[in-house]
Coordinates of C-alpha atoms in Angstrom, one line a residue:
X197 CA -156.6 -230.8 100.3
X198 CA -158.6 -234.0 99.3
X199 CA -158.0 -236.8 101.5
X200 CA -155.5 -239.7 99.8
X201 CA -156.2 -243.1 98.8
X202 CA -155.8 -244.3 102.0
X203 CA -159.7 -244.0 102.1
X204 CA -160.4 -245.8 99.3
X205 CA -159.6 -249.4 101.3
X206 CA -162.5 -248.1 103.3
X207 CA -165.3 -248.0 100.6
X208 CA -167.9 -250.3 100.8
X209 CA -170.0 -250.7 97.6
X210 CA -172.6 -252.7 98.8
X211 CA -173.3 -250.0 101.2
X212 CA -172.1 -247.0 99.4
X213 CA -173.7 -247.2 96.1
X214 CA -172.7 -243.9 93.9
X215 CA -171.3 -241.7 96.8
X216 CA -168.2 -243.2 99.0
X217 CA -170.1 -241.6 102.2
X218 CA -168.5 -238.7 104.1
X219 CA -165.8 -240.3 105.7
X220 CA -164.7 -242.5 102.6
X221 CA -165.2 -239.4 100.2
X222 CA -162.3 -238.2 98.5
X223 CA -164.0 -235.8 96.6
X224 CA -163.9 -232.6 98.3
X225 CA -167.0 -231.2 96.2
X226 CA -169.2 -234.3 96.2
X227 CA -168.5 -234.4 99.5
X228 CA -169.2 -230.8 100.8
X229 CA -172.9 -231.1 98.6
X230 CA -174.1 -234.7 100.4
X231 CA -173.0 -233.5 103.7
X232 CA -175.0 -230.4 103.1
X233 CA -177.9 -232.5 102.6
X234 CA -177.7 -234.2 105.6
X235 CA -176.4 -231.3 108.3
X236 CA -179.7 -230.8 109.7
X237 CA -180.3 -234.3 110.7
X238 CA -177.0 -234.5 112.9
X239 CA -176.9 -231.1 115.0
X240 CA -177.5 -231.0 118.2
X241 CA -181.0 -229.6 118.1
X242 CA -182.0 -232.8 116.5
X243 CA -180.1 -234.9 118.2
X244 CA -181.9 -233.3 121.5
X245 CA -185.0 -234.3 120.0
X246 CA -184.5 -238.2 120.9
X247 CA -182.7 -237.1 124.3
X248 CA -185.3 -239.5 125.8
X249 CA -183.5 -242.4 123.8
X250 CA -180.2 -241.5 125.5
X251 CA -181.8 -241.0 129.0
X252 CA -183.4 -244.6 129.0
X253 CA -180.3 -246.4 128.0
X254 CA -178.5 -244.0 130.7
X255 CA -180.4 -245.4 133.2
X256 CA -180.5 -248.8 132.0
X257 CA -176.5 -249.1 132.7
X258 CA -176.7 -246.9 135.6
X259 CA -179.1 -249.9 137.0
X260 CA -176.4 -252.7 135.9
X261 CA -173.7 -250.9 137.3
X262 CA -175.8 -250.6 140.4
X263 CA -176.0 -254.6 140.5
X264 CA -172.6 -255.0 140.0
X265 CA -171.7 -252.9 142.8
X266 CA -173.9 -254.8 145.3
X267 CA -171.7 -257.5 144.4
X268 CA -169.1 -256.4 144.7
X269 CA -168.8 -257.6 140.9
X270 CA -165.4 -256.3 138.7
X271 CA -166.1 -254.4 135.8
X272 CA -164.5 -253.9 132.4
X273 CA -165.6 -249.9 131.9
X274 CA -164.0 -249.4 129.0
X275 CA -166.0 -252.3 127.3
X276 CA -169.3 -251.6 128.7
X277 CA -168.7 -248.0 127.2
X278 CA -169.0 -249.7 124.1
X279 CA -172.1 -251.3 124.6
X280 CA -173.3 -248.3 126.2
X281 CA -172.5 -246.6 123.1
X282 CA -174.0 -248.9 120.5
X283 CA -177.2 -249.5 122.3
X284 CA -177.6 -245.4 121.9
X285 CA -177.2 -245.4 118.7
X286 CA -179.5 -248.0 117.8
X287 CA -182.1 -245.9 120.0
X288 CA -180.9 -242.5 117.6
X289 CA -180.8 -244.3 114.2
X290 CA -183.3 -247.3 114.5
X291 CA -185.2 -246.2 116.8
X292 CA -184.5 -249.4 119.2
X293 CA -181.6 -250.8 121.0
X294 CA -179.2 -253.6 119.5
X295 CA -179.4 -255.3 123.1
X296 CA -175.4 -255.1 124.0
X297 CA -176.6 -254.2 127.7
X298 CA -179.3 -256.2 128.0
X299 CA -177.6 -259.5 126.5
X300 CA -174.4 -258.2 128.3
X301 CA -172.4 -259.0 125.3
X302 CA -171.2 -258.4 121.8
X303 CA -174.5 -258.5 120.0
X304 CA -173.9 -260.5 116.7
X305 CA -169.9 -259.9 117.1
X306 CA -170.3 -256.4 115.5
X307 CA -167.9 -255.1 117.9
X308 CA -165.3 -258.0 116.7
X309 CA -166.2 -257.5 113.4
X310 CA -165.8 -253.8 113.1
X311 CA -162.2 -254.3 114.7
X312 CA -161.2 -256.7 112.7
X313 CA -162.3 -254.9 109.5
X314 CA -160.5 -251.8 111.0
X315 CA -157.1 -253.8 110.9
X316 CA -157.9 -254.7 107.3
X317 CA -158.6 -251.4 106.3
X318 CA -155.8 -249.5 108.0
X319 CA -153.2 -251.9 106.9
X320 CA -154.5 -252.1 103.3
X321 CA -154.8 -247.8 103.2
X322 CA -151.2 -248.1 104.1
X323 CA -149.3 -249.8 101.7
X324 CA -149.2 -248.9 97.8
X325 CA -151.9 -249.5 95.7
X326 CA -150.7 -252.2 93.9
X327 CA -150.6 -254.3 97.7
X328 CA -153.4 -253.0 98.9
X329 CA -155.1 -255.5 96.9
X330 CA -154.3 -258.5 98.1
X331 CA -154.3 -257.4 101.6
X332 CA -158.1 -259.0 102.1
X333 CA -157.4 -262.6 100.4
X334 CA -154.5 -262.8 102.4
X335 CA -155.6 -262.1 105.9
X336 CA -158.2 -264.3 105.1
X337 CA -156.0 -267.1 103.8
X338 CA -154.1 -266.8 107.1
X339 CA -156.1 -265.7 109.9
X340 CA -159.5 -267.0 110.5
X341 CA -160.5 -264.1 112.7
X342 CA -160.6 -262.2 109.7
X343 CA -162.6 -264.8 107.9
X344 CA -164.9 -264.7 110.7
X345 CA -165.2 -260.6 110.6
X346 CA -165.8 -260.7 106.5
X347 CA -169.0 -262.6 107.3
X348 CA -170.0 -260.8 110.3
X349 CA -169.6 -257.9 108.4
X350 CA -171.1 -258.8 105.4
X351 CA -174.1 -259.8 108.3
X352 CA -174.0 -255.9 110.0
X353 CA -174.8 -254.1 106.4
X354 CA -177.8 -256.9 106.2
X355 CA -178.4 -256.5 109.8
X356 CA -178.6 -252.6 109.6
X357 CA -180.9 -252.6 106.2
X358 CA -182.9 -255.0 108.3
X359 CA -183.4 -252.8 111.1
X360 CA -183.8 -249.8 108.2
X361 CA -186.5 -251.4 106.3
X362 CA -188.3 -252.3 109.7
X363 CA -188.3 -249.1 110.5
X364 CA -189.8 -247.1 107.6
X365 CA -192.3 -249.7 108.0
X366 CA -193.2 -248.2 111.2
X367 CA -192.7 -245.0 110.2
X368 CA -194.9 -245.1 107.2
X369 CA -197.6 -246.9 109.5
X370 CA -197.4 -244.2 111.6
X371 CA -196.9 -246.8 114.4
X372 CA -195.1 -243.8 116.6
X373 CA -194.1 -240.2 116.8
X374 CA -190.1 -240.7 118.0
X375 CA -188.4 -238.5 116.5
X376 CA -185.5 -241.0 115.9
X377 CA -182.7 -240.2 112.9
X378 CA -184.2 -242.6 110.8
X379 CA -187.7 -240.7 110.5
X380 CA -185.7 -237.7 110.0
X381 CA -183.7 -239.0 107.2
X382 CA -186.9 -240.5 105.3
X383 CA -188.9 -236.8 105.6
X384 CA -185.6 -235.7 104.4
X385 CA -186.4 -238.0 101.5
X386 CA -189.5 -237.9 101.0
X387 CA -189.6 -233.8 101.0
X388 CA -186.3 -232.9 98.5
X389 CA -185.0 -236.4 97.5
X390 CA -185.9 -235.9 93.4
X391 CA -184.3 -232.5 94.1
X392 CA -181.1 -233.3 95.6
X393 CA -180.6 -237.2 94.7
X394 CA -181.3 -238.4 98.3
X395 CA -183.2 -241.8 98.5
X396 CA -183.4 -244.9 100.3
X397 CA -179.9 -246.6 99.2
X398 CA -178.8 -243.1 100.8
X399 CA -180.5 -243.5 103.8
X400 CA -179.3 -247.3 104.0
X401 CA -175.5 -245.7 103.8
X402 CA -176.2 -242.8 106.6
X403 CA -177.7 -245.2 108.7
X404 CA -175.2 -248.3 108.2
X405 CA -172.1 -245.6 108.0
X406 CA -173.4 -244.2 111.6
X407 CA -173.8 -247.1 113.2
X408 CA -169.8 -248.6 112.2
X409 CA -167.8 -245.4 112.7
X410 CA -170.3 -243.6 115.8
X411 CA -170.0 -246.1 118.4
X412 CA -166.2 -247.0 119.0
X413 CA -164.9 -243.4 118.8
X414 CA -167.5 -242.3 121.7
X415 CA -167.1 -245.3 123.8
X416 CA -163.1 -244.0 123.5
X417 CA -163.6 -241.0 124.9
X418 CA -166.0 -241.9 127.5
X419 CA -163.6 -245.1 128.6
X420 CA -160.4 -241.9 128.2
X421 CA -162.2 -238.8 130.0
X422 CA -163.2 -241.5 132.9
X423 CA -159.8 -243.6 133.0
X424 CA -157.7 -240.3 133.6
X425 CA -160.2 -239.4 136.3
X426 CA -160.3 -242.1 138.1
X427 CA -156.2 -242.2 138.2
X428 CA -155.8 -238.5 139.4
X429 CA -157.9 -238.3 142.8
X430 CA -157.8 -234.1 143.1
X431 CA -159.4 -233.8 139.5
X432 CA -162.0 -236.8 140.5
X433 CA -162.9 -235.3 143.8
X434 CA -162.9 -231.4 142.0
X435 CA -165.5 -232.6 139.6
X436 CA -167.3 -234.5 142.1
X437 CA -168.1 -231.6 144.0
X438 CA -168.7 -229.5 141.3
X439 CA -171.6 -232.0 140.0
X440 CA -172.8 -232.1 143.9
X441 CA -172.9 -228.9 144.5
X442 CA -174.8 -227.6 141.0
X443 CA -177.2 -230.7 142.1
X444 CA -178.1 -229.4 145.5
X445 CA -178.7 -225.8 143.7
X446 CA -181.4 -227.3 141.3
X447 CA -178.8 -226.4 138.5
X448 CA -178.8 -230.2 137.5
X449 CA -181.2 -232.4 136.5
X450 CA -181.5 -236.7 137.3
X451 CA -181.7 -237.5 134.5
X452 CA -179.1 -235.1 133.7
X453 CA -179.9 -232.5 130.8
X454 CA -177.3 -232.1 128.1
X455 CA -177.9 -228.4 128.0
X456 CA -177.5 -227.9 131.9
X457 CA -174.0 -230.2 131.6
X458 CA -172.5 -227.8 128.9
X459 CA -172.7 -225.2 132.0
X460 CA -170.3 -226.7 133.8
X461 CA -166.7 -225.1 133.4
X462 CA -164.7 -228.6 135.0
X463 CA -166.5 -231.3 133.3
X464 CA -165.9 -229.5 130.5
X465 CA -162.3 -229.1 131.0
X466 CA -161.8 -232.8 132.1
X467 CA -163.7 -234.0 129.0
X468 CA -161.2 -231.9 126.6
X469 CA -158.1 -232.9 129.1
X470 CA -159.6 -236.8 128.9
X471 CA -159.9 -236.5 124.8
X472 CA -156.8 -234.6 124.2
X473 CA -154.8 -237.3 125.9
X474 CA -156.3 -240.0 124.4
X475 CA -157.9 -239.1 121.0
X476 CA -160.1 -241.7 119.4
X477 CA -158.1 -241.9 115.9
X478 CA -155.0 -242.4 116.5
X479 CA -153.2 -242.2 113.2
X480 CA -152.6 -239.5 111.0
X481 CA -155.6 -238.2 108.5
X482 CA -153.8 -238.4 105.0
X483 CA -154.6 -236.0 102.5
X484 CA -152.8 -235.3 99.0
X485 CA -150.9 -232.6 98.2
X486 CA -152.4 -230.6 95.0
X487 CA -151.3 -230.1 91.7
X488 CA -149.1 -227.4 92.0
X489 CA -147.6 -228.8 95.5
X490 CA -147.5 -227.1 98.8
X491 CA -145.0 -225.2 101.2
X492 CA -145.6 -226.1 104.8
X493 CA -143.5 -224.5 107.4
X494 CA -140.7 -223.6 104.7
X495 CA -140.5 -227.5 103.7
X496 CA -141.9 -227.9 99.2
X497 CA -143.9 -230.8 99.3
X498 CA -144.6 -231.6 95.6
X499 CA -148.0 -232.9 94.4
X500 CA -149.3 -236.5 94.9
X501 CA -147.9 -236.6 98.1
X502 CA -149.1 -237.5 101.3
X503 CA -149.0 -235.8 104.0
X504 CA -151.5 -236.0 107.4
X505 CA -151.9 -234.8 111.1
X506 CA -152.4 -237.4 113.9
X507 CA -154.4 -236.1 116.5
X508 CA -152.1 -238.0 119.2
X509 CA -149.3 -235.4 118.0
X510 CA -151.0 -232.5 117.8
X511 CA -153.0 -232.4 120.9
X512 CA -149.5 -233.0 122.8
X513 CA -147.9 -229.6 121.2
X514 CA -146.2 -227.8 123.8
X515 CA -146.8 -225.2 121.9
X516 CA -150.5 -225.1 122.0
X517 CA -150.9 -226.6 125.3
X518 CA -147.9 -225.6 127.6
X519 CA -144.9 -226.9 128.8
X520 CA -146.6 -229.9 131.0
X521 CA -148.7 -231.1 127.9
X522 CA -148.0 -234.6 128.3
X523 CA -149.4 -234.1 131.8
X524 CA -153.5 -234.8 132.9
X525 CA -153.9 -231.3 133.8
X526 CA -158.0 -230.1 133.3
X527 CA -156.6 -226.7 135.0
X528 CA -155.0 -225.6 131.4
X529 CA -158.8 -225.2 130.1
X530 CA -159.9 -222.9 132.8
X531 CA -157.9 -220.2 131.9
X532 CA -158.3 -217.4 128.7
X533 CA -156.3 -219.7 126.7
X534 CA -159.1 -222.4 127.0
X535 CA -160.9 -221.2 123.6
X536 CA -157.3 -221.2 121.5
X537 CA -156.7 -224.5 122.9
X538 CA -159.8 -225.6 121.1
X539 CA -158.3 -224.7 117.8
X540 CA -155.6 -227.4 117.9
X541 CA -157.9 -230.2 119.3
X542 CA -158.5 -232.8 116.0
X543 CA -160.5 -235.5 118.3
X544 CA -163.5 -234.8 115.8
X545 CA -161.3 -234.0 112.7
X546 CA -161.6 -230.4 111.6
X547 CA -162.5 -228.2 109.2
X548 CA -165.0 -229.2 106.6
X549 CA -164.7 -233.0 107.3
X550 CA -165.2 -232.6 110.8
X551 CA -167.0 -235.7 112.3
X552 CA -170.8 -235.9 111.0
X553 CA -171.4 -237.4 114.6
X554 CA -170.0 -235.0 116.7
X555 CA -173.0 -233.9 118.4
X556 CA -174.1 -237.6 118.9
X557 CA -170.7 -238.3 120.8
X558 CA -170.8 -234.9 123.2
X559 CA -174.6 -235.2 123.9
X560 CA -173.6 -238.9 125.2
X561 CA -170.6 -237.4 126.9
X562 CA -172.0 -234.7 128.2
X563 CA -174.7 -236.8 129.6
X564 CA -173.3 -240.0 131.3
X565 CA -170.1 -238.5 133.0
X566 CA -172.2 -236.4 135.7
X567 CA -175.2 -239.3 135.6
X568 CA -172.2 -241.6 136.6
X569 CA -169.8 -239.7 139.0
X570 CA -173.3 -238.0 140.6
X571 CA -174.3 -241.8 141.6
X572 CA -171.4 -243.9 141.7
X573 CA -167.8 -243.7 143.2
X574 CA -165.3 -245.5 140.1
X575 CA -162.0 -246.8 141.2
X576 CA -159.8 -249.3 139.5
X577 CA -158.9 -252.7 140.7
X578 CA -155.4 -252.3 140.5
X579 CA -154.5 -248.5 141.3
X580 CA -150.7 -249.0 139.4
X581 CA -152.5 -249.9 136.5
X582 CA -151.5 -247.1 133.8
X583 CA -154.7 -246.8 130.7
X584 CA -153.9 -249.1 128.0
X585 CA -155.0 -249.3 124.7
X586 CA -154.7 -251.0 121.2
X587 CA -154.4 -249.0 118.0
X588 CA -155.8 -249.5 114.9
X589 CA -157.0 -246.2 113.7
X590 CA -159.6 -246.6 116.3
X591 CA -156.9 -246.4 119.6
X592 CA -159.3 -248.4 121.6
X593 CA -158.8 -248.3 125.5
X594 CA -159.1 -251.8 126.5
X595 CA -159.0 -254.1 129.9
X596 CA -160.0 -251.2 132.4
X597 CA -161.0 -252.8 135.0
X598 CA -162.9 -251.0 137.9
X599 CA -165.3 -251.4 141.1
X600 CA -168.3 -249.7 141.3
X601 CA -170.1 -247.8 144.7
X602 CA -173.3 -246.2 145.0
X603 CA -172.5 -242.8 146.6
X604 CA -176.4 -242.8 147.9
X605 CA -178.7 -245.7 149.3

């Protein structure tokens, strides 16, 4: 099915010009040739490549965190997730951070911006068409937040061709060899662009399209596969001493290797446990019924209609997960049913519009959660504290406050 006009509030022309972008797309065709353009660029091979990049920022926070704990100083994980997050993918795409760790804030309110414009957007995909339209002038005619995020994120697509242009610069001056995603998507360009219609506005919408949607959803799942941790001491401990004890056998790396984490049968499991609970989009993915209508589960849906699948149903199916599927319970992945399990997990979409950045998010992931439970102990500041978010397509996990120990001197 193509996806419903609920995307369209999400197109940005002034980024997008001639192709909505992958997420936005509602063309199933146009959709399936550009991604095939780009595939290359976002698997994990190539994302390996800059696995430096993600290594220096690891350590970066790993040394901050190590400051705060000599002070004995609170911190909000689940927002230093996000800076985490967006400093990597400046490193992946531009080849340079944006700064959020360094200037220990929101660099430029991007992060306000993009979750104000994600309010907009959901709100204005919901209604009808013919309300959609005003949804913009009037948020902005009564809440000056939004005001503020229309020109912040009228700034970020500046700020991103910016940080594009200066760049290819350097890439053209042969300034470095990084193999950042940048450099990838100009050789991309530069070898087959008058073949397949690939050219800098393109690279200008990869780039700018990467940097909105990438961040959040990975700082999500890092902020959720930590927060239940850290609230069930049995799992914590378990996948302690799993990291520990691969460590001591020279089966792990400092900094720790992507492909030496994937190894790892619990940190696996509590990674799918942590995103099936808590899955980054949580509202449904519309798409529209065909022409000649669809029969789902002996229900006629005629055509035009919109239907969808939230990932914060699915993932809770009793069916698919047991009878304790509302429970933290990594266990469930060990076992043979682990790999059907994996079938009804929609943290990354599925099918052919499965998230472009996938591989970005679970190299990160993969990375950080050993890196952080191998040097630190995690534990909130209040214990009764339950993990709370706020919803607005991106189910952000918010206020998670925690203290911070070095396990080693």
């Amino acid at each position: 099915m193509n996806k419903s006009g609920f995307y369209d509030a999400w197109r940005s022309d002034k980024v997008n010009k001639g192709y909505a972008g992958h997420f936005q797309s509602r063309d199933e065709k146009a959709h399936t040739e550009r991604r095939r353009i780009v595939n290359s660029v976002y698997s994990i091979a190539s994302v390996l490549e800059s696995e430096d990049a993600i290594n220096s920022c690891t350590r970066s926070l790993c040394d901050t965190l190590r400051g705060f704990s000599r002070n004995e100083t609170k911190v909000d994980l689940a927002l230093w997730m996000q800076y985490y997050a967006f400093d990597i993918l400046g490193e992946l795409i531009f080849g340079s951070r944006f700064g959020f760790m360094e200037e220990r804030n929101d660099v430029g309110n991007y992060m306000k911006a993009i979750h104000s414009i994600c309010i907009r957007n959901t709100i204005a995909g919901t209604l009808p068409s013919y309300l959609s339209q005003f949804t913009a002038p009037t948020l902005a005619l009564f809440n000056s937040t939004f005001r503020e995020a229309i020109s912040t994120i009228i700034n970020l697509a500046v700020a991103s061709k910016t940080a594009m242009v200066k760049r290819m610069g350097e890439i053209e001056e042969d300034k470095d060899d990084r193999r950042d995603m940048l450099r990838k998507l100009v050789e991309l360009s530069a070898d087959r662009g008058n073949v397949v219609n690939f050219t800098t506005s393109h690279i200008h919408s990869e780039s700018h399209s990467s940097f909105f949607a990438g961040a959040d959803t990975t700082a999500i799942a890092l902020s959720s596969i930590l927060g239940h941790l850290i609230r069930k001491p049995k799992a914590y401990e378990k996948l302690t001493a799993e990291i520990d004890t691969t460590f001591s056998n020279g089966l792990l790396s400092s900094p720790v290797k992507y492909n030496e984490a994937i190894k790892l049968p619990y940190l696996r499991a509590c990674i799918n446990e942590g995103m099936r609970l808590h899955p980054s989009v949580g509202l449904s993915m519309p798409r529209e019924v065909p022409s000649y209508g669809v029969t789902i589960n002996g229900y006629h849906i005629p055509e035009k209609s919109t239907v969808g699948m939230n990932p914060a149903v699915v993932q809770y199916d009793t069916d698919w997960f047991g009878t304790d599927a509302e429970q933290y319970n990594p266990d469930r992945w060990l076992g043979v049913d682990g790999k059907q399990m994996e079938k009804a997990m929609l943290h990354f979409g599925y099918g052919t519009r499965i998230c472009l950045g996938k591989n970005i998010a679970l190299s990160e992931i993969y990375k950080l959660i050993p890196q952080l439970l191998r040097e630190f102990h995690i534990h909130l500041v209040n214990p009764d504290k339950v993990l709370e978010s706020r919803n607005y397509w991106f189910n952000k996990v918010i206020n998670e406050e925690v203290y911070i120990e070095e396990r080693f001197h």
